[in-house]
Amino acid sequence: MLNTDMPEQSAATEHWQRSSIWALLPLLVKSVTQWAGVILGGAYLSFNDRFQAYAPYGITALALLILGSAVLNWRYTQFRVSAQGIELRRGVLQKEHLLLANSRIQELQVQQPFYFRLLRLFTVSLDSAGSQQQEFYLTGLTSQQLALLQGDVQVDQTVPSTPFFRIWLATLYNKHLWLPLLAVFGAAQSQFDGELFEHWFAQGREVLQQSGLEQSFTLQIAASLSLLLLVVLVLVLMTWIWLYPQRFLRDGQQLQLLQGTFLKKSQRIQTKRVQMLTVRQPWLARFFGHFSLIFHGFTNSLEQKSKFALLGQTGDDINQQLQAQQLLALSDIQKLPLQRYVPAYFRRLLVIRGIIILLFCLLVVVLWQSSVIALSTGAVVLFVASFWLLADLWAYHRWHGFCVQDQVLYLWHGGLGQYWQILPLQQVQKVQLVQSLFFHRQQLVQVKFSTANGSVTLAAIPNQQAQDLYVQVLKLRPDSVSR
């Protein structure tokens, strides 16, 4: 039986729509930023004795300007989804009509700021090919409008999330996730006056001296555990706010990731636009057998990179995603006839790290002579740093290699923390061959393959092999590879 309602539904989706009236909240902030120069100028004039009498009128005019700019921006910004793609028209005096074909959409990002959580509204940005800026930015969209823009393809809430414990562990071994933690402690420290903090510290030390607990080992352990517990609690809050739940959806056309409870963020990349993949396993994650999988997608935006990471993945999860991209699993990559770098390259790295250890030793001696640190403390720090540098170099020499298989470059490298980079050669936009004086003597070349979003570097390979790789990529992309 034919569905006679389909034409009416199709026609309904082509009606021009505008975002919710609540979009005025972020638009007001945007308007304040847009008229920041006028606001500062008005504030300066209001403090001038000659213009103080006109200050109320100026403030009223400025408020009307900001409010009117936001209202007009909301009123005259409309969009619709048609058979041709997504259309946007905006502007009052200078009108603009933009059509973004579905085939040209490279990236769609969805965010739900905290002030939109209770209202169930969203912010959407779209990027396309052939542009250096963001074409679409719509705020205050309802869930129905979001579904319309996404083509009714959303992350199913029934899709199981990565377990909370795994994501929480990822906040420990992923360096970029420590930035919000440092920001939290920095904001907390800025709230305390320096003299007040020193006064509290002095009072606490005096109390410990009077009670005879200043040198108490038990008290030091309790203080360390309290600080560790504070860090754990902050990381738990970070996980709940930014990362959990983490739901990932893959279909035949796109990849979509949804993260966060309070600050929801949704990212989408077309499967065919994935430039390269990076699998990370920092040294701490190796104890738990966890990985992070990073998808590098294509985007022309200079401000935002189409890249997202799946955190807390197991080896089976990683192999499943790689095979879905028609790539080899990690276990199969390690079985490839991987080519290793020449020993001379690692001898050079050993000399460089030896010099670093020597300089660090001199620094410890200077600090000890200046009574900044105790000799025992400096010796322990020097031993740990030296052991780390040498063990990491040994691990790098032990676990590394690269191979080109079916026009795909597989690179395994790292050290105590392991990394796999997987790059289809047809995605390469630029090849750089770099040869320093040392490399020239050893007849080696450093090769860097760059894509629209990410790069892979072969640290030291023979000259002839570098030339062969260059020619191989040149045949695949003759119009875009430069030397």
Short mmCIF file of C-alpha atoms in Angstrom, two decimals:
data_model
loop_
_atom_site.label_atom_id
_atom_site.label_comp_id
_atom_site.label_asym_id
_atom_site.label_seq_id
_atom_site.Cartn_x
_atom_site.Cartn_y
_atom_site.Cartn_z
CA MET A 1 0.00 0.00 0.00
CA LEU A 2 1.34 3.43 -0.90
CA ASN A 3 1.72 6.03 1.82
CA THR A 4 -0.17 9.11 0.65
CA ASP A 5 1.23 11.22 3.52
CA MET A 6 4.79 11.15 2.22
CA PRO A 7 4.52 14.15 -0.16
CA GLU A 8 3.02 16.29 2.59
CA GLN A 9 5.80 15.33 5.01
CA SER A 10 8.42 16.08 2.39
CA ALA A 11 6.92 19.46 1.68
CA ALA A 12 6.79 20.25 5.39
CA THR A 13 10.52 19.78 5.74
CA GLU A 14 11.12 22.44 3.09
CA HIS A 15 9.39 25.20 5.04
CA TRP A 16 11.62 28.02 6.28
CA GLN A 17 12.25 27.81 10.02
CA ARG A 18 13.96 29.90 12.66
CA SER A 19 15.44 28.82 15.96
CA SER A 20 13.75 29.08 19.35
CA ILE A 21 13.23 32.48 20.99
CA TRP A 22 15.67 31.29 23.66
CA ALA A 23 18.41 31.66 21.05
CA LEU A 24 18.41 35.33 22.07
CA LEU A 25 20.51 34.36 25.12
CA PRO A 26 23.70 33.47 23.21
CA LEU A 27 22.88 36.04 20.52
CA LEU A 28 22.92 38.78 23.16
CA VAL A 29 26.38 37.65 24.23
CA LYS A 30 27.45 37.65 20.59
CA SER A 31 26.01 41.12 20.16
CA VAL A 32 27.96 42.40 23.16
CA THR A 33 31.14 41.00 21.64
CA GLN A 34 30.29 42.52 18.26
CA TRP A 35 29.75 45.98 19.73
CA ALA A 36 32.58 45.75 22.26
CA GLY A 37 34.34 48.80 20.81
CA VAL A 38 31.20 50.94 21.08
CA ILE A 39 30.64 49.74 24.66
CA LEU A 40 34.19 50.64 25.70
CA GLY A 41 33.92 54.02 23.99
CA GLY A 42 30.62 54.74 25.73
CA ALA A 43 32.09 53.72 29.10
CA TYR A 44 34.99 56.10 28.57
CA LEU A 45 32.71 59.00 27.68
CA SER A 46 30.42 58.34 30.64
CA PHE A 47 33.31 59.06 33.01
CA ASN A 48 34.07 62.32 31.25
CA ASP A 49 32.65 65.37 33.06
CA ARG A 50 31.54 66.93 29.78
CA PHE A 51 29.32 63.99 28.85
CA GLN A 52 28.08 62.76 32.24
CA ALA A 53 24.74 64.50 31.72
CA TYR A 54 24.16 62.42 28.57
CA ALA A 55 25.24 59.13 30.18
CA PRO A 56 21.65 57.83 30.81
CA TYR A 57 20.73 58.47 27.18
CA GLY A 58 23.92 56.82 25.95
CA ILE A 59 23.36 53.75 28.13
CA THR A 60 19.77 53.47 26.90
CA ALA A 61 20.82 53.80 23.26
CA LEU A 62 23.59 51.26 23.73
CA ALA A 63 21.21 48.76 25.39
CA LEU A 64 18.72 49.20 22.55
CA LEU A 65 21.52 48.72 20.02
CA ILE A 66 22.66 45.45 21.61
CA LEU A 67 19.14 44.13 22.11
CA GLY A 68 18.01 45.21 18.64
CA SER A 69 21.05 43.63 17.00
CA ALA A 70 20.33 40.31 18.73
CA VAL A 71 16.61 40.41 17.90
CA LEU A 72 17.24 41.24 14.23
CA ASN A 73 19.86 38.51 14.01
CA TRP A 74 17.35 35.99 15.37
CA ARG A 75 14.38 37.32 13.36
CA TYR A 76 16.14 37.38 9.99
CA THR A 77 18.07 34.11 10.25
CA GLN A 78 16.12 31.22 8.76
CA PHE A 79 16.97 27.80 7.41
CA ARG A 80 15.32 24.89 5.69
CA VAL A 81 16.17 21.42 4.44
CA SER A 82 15.23 20.82 0.83
CA ALA A 83 15.96 18.20 -1.80
CA GLN A 84 19.02 20.21 -2.85
CA GLY A 85 20.49 20.38 0.64
CA ILE A 86 20.47 22.81 3.58
CA GLU A 87 19.63 26.45 2.86
CA LEU A 88 20.28 29.47 5.05
CA ARG A 89 19.20 33.08 4.59
CA ARG A 90 20.09 35.93 6.91
CA GLY A 91 20.61 39.65 7.05
CA VAL A 92 18.44 42.80 6.99
CA LEU A 93 20.21 45.41 4.86
CA GLN A 94 22.73 43.04 3.33
CA LYS A 95 20.88 39.81 2.70
CA GLU A 96 22.64 36.49 2.20
CA HIS A 97 21.28 33.23 0.82
CA LEU A 98 23.48 30.15 1.18
CA LEU A 99 22.86 26.65 -0.18
CA LEU A 100 24.95 23.81 1.19
CA ALA A 101 24.51 20.60 -0.83
CA ASN A 102 24.36 17.39 1.16
CA SER A 103 27.29 15.96 -0.79
CA ARG A 104 29.48 18.92 0.27
CA ILE A 105 28.88 18.65 4.01
CA GLN A 106 32.15 17.59 5.60
CA GLU A 107 31.34 17.93 9.29
CA LEU A 108 28.38 18.54 11.55
CA GLN A 109 28.99 19.31 15.22
CA VAL A 110 26.24 19.45 17.84
CA GLN A 111 26.66 21.00 21.27
CA GLN A 112 24.29 21.50 24.17
CA PRO A 113 25.63 24.19 26.54
CA PHE A 114 24.55 24.07 30.18
CA TYR A 115 22.10 26.96 29.71
CA PHE A 116 20.27 24.93 27.05
CA ARG A 117 20.07 21.69 29.04
CA LEU A 118 16.71 22.31 30.75
CA LEU A 119 15.29 23.85 27.57
CA ARG A 120 16.42 20.86 25.48
CA LEU A 121 17.92 23.12 22.83
CA PHE A 122 21.09 22.65 20.79
CA THR A 123 23.79 24.51 18.87
CA VAL A 124 24.84 23.23 15.44
CA SER A 125 27.77 24.11 13.20
CA LEU A 126 28.41 22.79 9.69
CA ASP A 127 31.54 22.88 7.55
CA SER A 128 31.81 22.10 3.86
CA ALA A 129 34.48 21.50 1.27
CA GLY A 130 36.02 24.36 -0.66
CA SER A 131 35.82 26.88 2.17
CA GLN A 132 38.15 28.29 4.80
CA GLN A 133 35.44 29.16 7.32
CA GLN A 134 32.36 27.81 9.00
CA GLU A 135 29.30 28.15 6.76
CA PHE A 136 26.48 27.39 9.19
CA TYR A 137 26.20 28.25 12.86
CA LEU A 138 22.71 27.91 14.31
CA THR A 139 21.89 28.17 18.00
CA GLY A 140 18.73 27.50 19.98
CA LEU A 141 17.53 24.61 17.79
CA THR A 142 14.89 22.20 19.05
CA SER A 143 15.38 18.43 18.95
CA GLN A 144 13.03 18.23 15.93
CA GLN A 145 15.06 20.82 14.04
CA LEU A 146 18.26 19.02 14.97
CA ALA A 147 16.88 15.74 13.65
CA LEU A 148 15.89 17.54 10.45
CA LEU A 149 19.43 18.85 9.90
CA GLN A 150 20.97 15.49 10.72
CA GLY A 151 18.70 13.71 8.29
CA ASP A 152 17.05 11.83 11.14
CA VAL A 153 20.38 10.14 11.88
CA GLN A 154 21.20 10.50 15.56
CA VAL A 155 23.03 8.55 18.19
CA ASP A 156 20.57 6.04 19.57
CA GLN A 157 20.29 6.50 23.33
CA THR A 158 19.97 2.72 23.66
CA VAL A 159 23.49 2.27 22.27
CA PRO A 160 25.58 1.12 25.26
CA SER A 161 28.08 3.61 26.60
CA THR A 162 31.71 2.87 27.33
CA PRO A 163 31.86 1.94 31.04
CA PHE A 164 32.39 4.87 33.40
CA PHE A 165 35.47 3.35 35.03
CA ARG A 166 37.27 3.04 31.69
CA ILE A 167 36.52 6.65 30.74
CA TRP A 168 37.62 7.83 34.19
CA LEU A 169 40.92 6.00 33.78
CA ALA A 170 41.34 7.71 30.42
CA THR A 171 41.43 11.07 32.25
CA LEU A 172 44.56 9.80 34.03
CA TYR A 173 46.61 8.69 31.04
CA ASN A 174 45.51 11.21 28.37
CA LYS A 175 47.47 14.42 28.78
CA HIS A 176 44.99 16.67 26.97
CA LEU A 177 42.32 15.74 29.52
CA TRP A 178 44.47 17.20 32.32
CA LEU A 179 44.05 20.72 30.94
CA PRO A 180 40.56 21.16 32.46
CA LEU A 181 41.93 19.80 35.75
CA LEU A 182 44.73 22.38 35.77
CA ALA A 183 42.18 25.07 34.92
CA VAL A 184 40.07 24.04 37.94
CA PHE A 185 43.02 24.22 40.33
CA GLY A 186 44.18 27.50 38.76
CA ALA A 187 40.73 29.04 39.23
CA ALA A 188 40.62 27.80 42.83
CA GLN A 189 44.05 29.22 43.58
CA SER A 190 43.12 32.60 42.09
CA GLN A 191 40.29 32.88 44.61
CA PHE A 192 42.71 32.83 47.53
CA ASP A 193 44.78 35.83 48.49
CA GLY A 194 48.47 34.95 48.66
CA GLU A 195 49.02 36.49 52.11
CA LEU A 196 45.89 34.83 53.47
CA PHE A 197 47.08 31.41 52.26
CA GLU A 198 50.51 31.95 53.85
CA HIS A 199 48.82 33.00 57.10
CA TRP A 200 46.75 29.80 57.16
CA PHE A 201 49.81 27.74 56.37
CA ALA A 202 51.80 29.34 59.18
CA GLN A 203 48.98 28.80 61.67
CA GLY A 204 48.63 25.15 60.65
CA ARG A 205 52.37 24.60 60.99
CA GLU A 206 52.35 26.20 64.45
CA VAL A 207 49.54 23.90 65.57
CA LEU A 208 51.45 20.86 64.33
CA GLN A 209 54.61 21.98 66.15
CA GLN A 210 52.73 22.43 69.41
CA SER A 211 51.17 18.98 69.12
CA GLY A 212 54.43 17.35 68.03
CA LEU A 213 52.98 16.06 64.77
CA GLU A 214 55.06 18.11 62.34
CA GLN A 215 57.37 15.19 61.52
CA SER A 216 54.65 12.54 61.86
CA PHE A 217 54.91 10.01 59.04
CA THR A 218 51.28 9.03 59.51
CA LEU A 219 50.19 12.64 59.10
CA GLN A 220 52.23 13.00 55.90
CA ILE A 221 50.65 9.85 54.50
CA ALA A 222 47.17 11.13 55.43
CA ALA A 223 47.85 14.49 53.76
CA SER A 224 49.10 12.78 50.60
CA LEU A 225 46.06 10.51 50.49
CA SER A 226 43.76 13.51 51.00
CA LEU A 227 45.36 15.31 48.06
CA LEU A 228 45.09 12.17 45.95
CA LEU A 229 41.42 11.81 46.91
CA LEU A 230 40.81 15.43 45.88
CA VAL A 231 42.35 14.78 42.46
CA VAL A 232 40.25 11.63 42.07
CA LEU A 233 37.04 13.53 42.90
CA VAL A 234 37.87 16.30 40.43
CA LEU A 235 38.54 13.73 37.71
CA VAL A 236 35.22 12.03 38.50
CA LEU A 237 33.41 15.36 38.07
CA MET A 238 35.28 15.99 34.81
CA THR A 239 34.21 12.58 33.55
CA TRP A 240 30.56 13.16 34.39
CA ILE A 241 30.50 16.67 32.92
CA TRP A 242 32.51 16.27 29.71
CA LEU A 243 32.92 12.60 28.84
CA TYR A 244 30.29 10.21 30.23
CA PRO A 245 28.23 8.69 28.71
CA GLN A 246 30.25 8.01 25.57
CA ARG A 247 28.14 6.56 22.77
CA PHE A 248 29.49 5.80 19.33
CA LEU A 249 27.44 5.01 16.26
CA ARG A 250 28.73 3.81 12.91
CA ASP A 251 26.63 3.24 9.83
CA GLY A 252 27.44 2.94 6.15
CA GLN A 253 27.90 6.68 5.67
CA GLN A 254 29.06 8.35 8.87
CA LEU A 255 30.59 8.11 12.33
CA GLN A 256 28.94 9.91 15.22
CA LEU A 257 30.12 10.36 18.80
CA LEU A 258 28.11 11.66 21.75
CA GLN A 259 29.89 12.56 25.00
CA GLY A 260 29.02 14.29 28.25
CA THR A 261 26.18 14.45 30.75
CA PHE A 262 25.96 18.16 31.54
CA LEU A 263 27.92 19.58 28.61
CA LYS A 264 26.76 17.32 25.81
CA LYS A 265 28.81 17.31 22.66
CA SER A 266 28.02 15.46 19.46
CA GLN A 267 30.43 15.15 16.53
CA ARG A 268 29.91 13.56 13.17
CA ILE A 269 32.33 12.63 10.38
CA GLN A 270 31.47 11.00 7.09
CA THR A 271 33.15 7.63 6.81
CA LYS A 272 34.69 8.46 3.44
CA ARG A 273 36.16 11.69 4.90
CA VAL A 274 38.33 9.93 7.51
CA GLN A 275 41.89 10.94 6.63
CA MET A 276 43.81 8.78 9.07
CA LEU A 277 43.51 6.97 12.39
CA THR A 278 45.69 7.07 15.48
CA VAL A 279 45.65 4.42 18.20
CA ARG A 280 47.21 5.57 21.47
CA GLN A 281 48.19 3.44 24.44
CA PRO A 282 50.11 5.53 27.01
CA TRP A 283 52.31 3.67 29.46
CA LEU A 284 49.71 3.73 32.24
CA ALA A 285 47.00 2.42 29.91
CA ARG A 286 49.16 -0.61 29.08
CA PHE A 287 48.60 -1.95 32.61
CA PHE A 288 44.84 -2.00 31.98
CA GLY A 289 44.95 -3.03 28.31
CA HIS A 290 43.09 0.13 27.24
CA PHE A 291 43.44 2.24 24.11
CA SER A 292 42.23 5.52 22.63
CA LEU A 293 41.19 5.62 18.98
CA ILE A 294 41.34 8.99 17.22
CA PHE A 295 39.54 9.60 13.93
CA HIS A 296 41.07 12.42 11.88
CA GLY A 297 38.39 13.73 9.53
CA PHE A 298 38.57 16.26 6.74
CA THR A 299 37.68 19.89 7.39
CA ASN A 300 38.58 23.23 5.86
CA SER A 301 37.95 25.14 9.04
CA LEU A 302 41.09 26.72 10.45
CA GLU A 303 39.58 27.05 13.92
CA GLN A 304 38.16 23.58 14.47
CA LYS A 305 39.56 20.23 13.49
CA SER A 306 37.24 17.41 12.58
CA LYS A 307 38.75 14.98 15.04
CA PHE A 308 37.36 13.00 17.92
CA ALA A 309 38.69 10.29 20.21
CA LEU A 310 37.06 7.14 21.53
CA LEU A 311 38.36 6.73 25.08
CA GLY A 312 38.71 3.61 27.20
CA GLN A 313 38.57 1.10 24.36
CA THR A 314 39.69 -2.51 24.65
CA GLY A 315 41.81 -4.32 22.10
CA ASP A 316 38.73 -6.03 20.65
CA ASP A 317 36.97 -2.67 20.30
CA ILE A 318 39.95 -1.22 18.42
CA ASN A 319 40.20 -4.20 16.09
CA GLN A 320 36.49 -4.00 15.35
CA GLN A 321 36.71 -0.31 14.39
CA LEU A 322 39.82 -0.83 12.25
CA GLN A 323 38.26 -3.71 10.38
CA ALA A 324 35.11 -1.62 9.82
CA GLN A 325 37.40 0.90 8.08
CA GLN A 326 38.74 -1.99 5.98
CA LEU A 327 42.10 -1.84 7.74
CA LEU A 328 44.24 -4.43 9.48
CA ALA A 329 43.76 -5.22 13.17
CA LEU A 330 46.51 -4.36 15.66
CA SER A 331 47.57 -7.98 15.98
CA ASP A 332 47.84 -8.23 12.19
CA ILE A 333 49.84 -5.00 11.98
CA GLN A 334 52.44 -6.41 14.36
CA LYS A 335 52.71 -9.54 12.17
CA LEU A 336 53.53 -7.48 9.06
CA PRO A 337 57.14 -7.44 7.80
CA LEU A 338 57.73 -4.14 9.58
CA GLN A 339 60.86 -2.24 8.62
CA ARG A 340 62.86 -0.80 11.50
CA TYR A 341 64.99 2.32 11.62
CA VAL A 342 68.76 1.87 11.31
CA PRO A 343 70.78 1.50 14.58
CA ALA A 344 72.67 4.73 13.86
CA TYR A 345 69.46 6.68 14.42
CA PHE A 346 69.04 5.25 17.93
CA ARG A 347 72.72 5.77 18.76
CA ARG A 348 72.18 9.43 17.95
CA LEU A 349 69.12 9.54 20.21
CA LEU A 350 71.19 7.87 22.97
CA VAL A 351 73.84 10.58 22.71
CA ILE A 352 71.19 13.33 22.85
CA ARG A 353 69.52 11.82 25.92
CA GLY A 354 72.92 11.32 27.55
CA ILE A 355 73.59 15.03 27.14
CA ILE A 356 70.17 15.81 28.66
CA ILE A 357 70.96 13.58 31.66
CA LEU A 358 74.35 15.27 32.11
CA LEU A 359 72.77 18.74 32.04
CA PHE A 360 70.13 17.61 34.51
CA CYS A 361 72.90 16.26 36.78
CA LEU A 362 74.62 19.65 36.72
CA LEU A 363 71.32 21.35 37.55
CA VAL A 364 70.83 19.06 40.58
CA VAL A 365 74.35 19.87 41.79
CA VAL A 366 73.71 23.61 41.48
CA LEU A 367 70.40 23.34 43.35
CA TRP A 368 72.08 21.26 46.08
CA GLN A 369 74.93 23.77 46.46
CA SER A 370 72.32 26.55 46.69
CA SER A 371 70.51 24.62 49.46
CA VAL A 372 67.35 24.54 47.39
CA ILE A 373 66.98 20.76 47.58
CA ALA A 374 68.60 18.02 49.67
CA LEU A 375 71.25 15.82 48.06
CA SER A 376 69.18 12.68 48.63
CA THR A 377 66.11 14.24 46.99
CA GLY A 378 68.13 15.42 43.99
CA ALA A 379 69.73 11.99 43.61
CA VAL A 380 66.34 10.25 43.62
CA VAL A 381 64.91 12.68 41.06
CA LEU A 382 68.00 12.32 38.86
CA PHE A 383 67.83 8.52 39.01
CA VAL A 384 64.11 8.45 38.14
CA ALA A 385 64.54 10.90 35.23
CA SER A 386 67.57 9.04 33.85
CA PHE A 387 65.85 5.67 34.15
CA TRP A 388 62.76 7.03 32.40
CA LEU A 389 64.71 8.53 29.48
CA LEU A 390 66.80 5.41 28.92
CA ALA A 391 63.91 2.95 29.40
CA ASP A 392 61.73 4.94 27.01
CA LEU A 393 64.50 4.90 24.38
CA TRP A 394 64.97 1.14 24.84
CA ALA A 395 61.22 0.59 24.44
CA TYR A 396 61.20 2.78 21.32
CA HIS A 397 64.01 0.68 19.81
CA ARG A 398 62.26 -2.54 20.86
CA TRP A 399 58.73 -1.74 19.62
CA HIS A 400 58.63 0.16 16.37
CA GLY A 401 58.39 -0.36 12.63
CA PHE A 402 56.47 0.64 9.52
CA CYS A 403 55.08 -1.03 6.43
CA VAL A 404 53.03 -0.11 3.35
CA GLN A 405 50.33 -2.69 2.70
CA ASP A 406 47.59 -2.26 0.07
CA GLN A 407 48.35 1.46 -0.34
CA VAL A 408 48.06 2.00 3.43
CA LEU A 409 50.96 3.12 5.63
CA TYR A 410 51.09 1.43 9.05
CA LEU A 411 53.46 2.99 11.59
CA TRP A 412 54.11 1.52 15.05
CA HIS A 413 56.21 3.67 17.33
CA GLY A 414 56.44 5.31 20.72
CA GLY A 415 58.32 4.02 23.73
CA LEU A 416 56.89 3.10 27.11
CA GLY A 417 53.66 4.35 25.59
CA GLN A 418 52.81 2.84 22.20
CA TYR A 419 51.18 4.49 19.20
CA TRP A 420 49.87 3.20 15.91
CA GLN A 421 49.23 5.57 13.01
CA ILE A 422 47.34 4.31 9.99
CA LEU A 423 47.33 6.44 6.85
CA PRO A 424 45.79 5.55 3.47
CA LEU A 425 48.26 7.01 0.99
CA GLN A 426 45.52 8.40 -1.25
CA GLN A 427 44.68 10.84 1.57
CA VAL A 428 48.16 12.41 1.53
CA GLN A 429 48.15 16.08 0.58
CA LYS A 430 51.86 16.82 0.95
CA VAL A 431 55.14 14.91 1.27
CA GLN A 432 58.22 16.51 2.85
CA LEU A 433 61.69 14.98 2.62
CA VAL A 434 64.06 16.39 5.27
CA GLN A 435 67.75 15.53 5.44
CA SER A 436 69.96 17.04 8.13
CA LEU A 437 73.78 16.86 8.12
CA PHE A 438 73.72 13.70 10.23
CA PHE A 439 71.13 12.09 7.97
CA HIS A 440 73.16 13.08 4.91
CA ARG A 441 76.21 11.28 6.26
CA GLN A 442 74.15 8.20 7.06
CA GLN A 443 72.24 8.41 3.73
CA LEU A 444 68.94 8.68 5.59
CA VAL A 445 65.89 10.87 5.08
CA GLN A 446 63.04 11.92 7.35
CA VAL A 447 59.71 11.67 5.51
CA LYS A 448 56.60 13.53 6.65
CA PHE A 449 53.22 12.74 5.11
CA SER A 450 50.63 15.48 5.72
CA THR A 451 46.88 15.24 5.27
CA ALA A 452 44.19 17.87 5.66
CA ASN A 453 44.02 16.92 9.35
CA GLY A 454 47.09 15.24 10.77
CA SER A 455 50.48 13.96 9.72
CA VAL A 456 52.66 10.86 9.92
CA THR A 457 56.46 11.04 10.12
CA LEU A 458 58.93 8.29 9.27
CA ALA A 459 61.90 9.31 11.38
CA ALA A 460 64.78 7.76 9.44
CA ILE A 461 64.62 5.66 6.26
CA PRO A 462 67.14 5.11 3.44
CA ASN A 463 67.29 7.64 0.62
CA GLN A 464 66.12 5.30 -2.12
CA GLN A 465 63.15 4.07 -0.12
CA ALA A 466 62.13 7.66 0.61
CA GLN A 467 62.25 8.45 -3.10
CA ASP A 468 60.15 5.35 -3.89
CA LEU A 469 57.51 6.36 -1.35
CA TYR A 470 57.46 9.87 -2.78
CA VAL A 471 56.89 8.54 -6.31
CA GLN A 472 54.24 6.13 -5.06
CA VAL A 473 52.23 8.92 -3.40
CA LEU A 474 52.78 11.17 -6.41
CA LYS A 475 51.10 8.63 -8.66
CA LEU A 476 48.10 8.47 -6.35
CA ARG A 477 47.68 12.26 -5.94
CA PRO A 478 49.62 13.96 -8.77
CA ASP A 479 47.80 17.27 -8.33
CA SER A 480 48.30 17.82 -4.62
CA VAL A 481 51.61 16.35 -3.48
CA SER A 482 54.51 18.74 -3.07
CA ARG A 483 58.09 18.14 -2.13
#
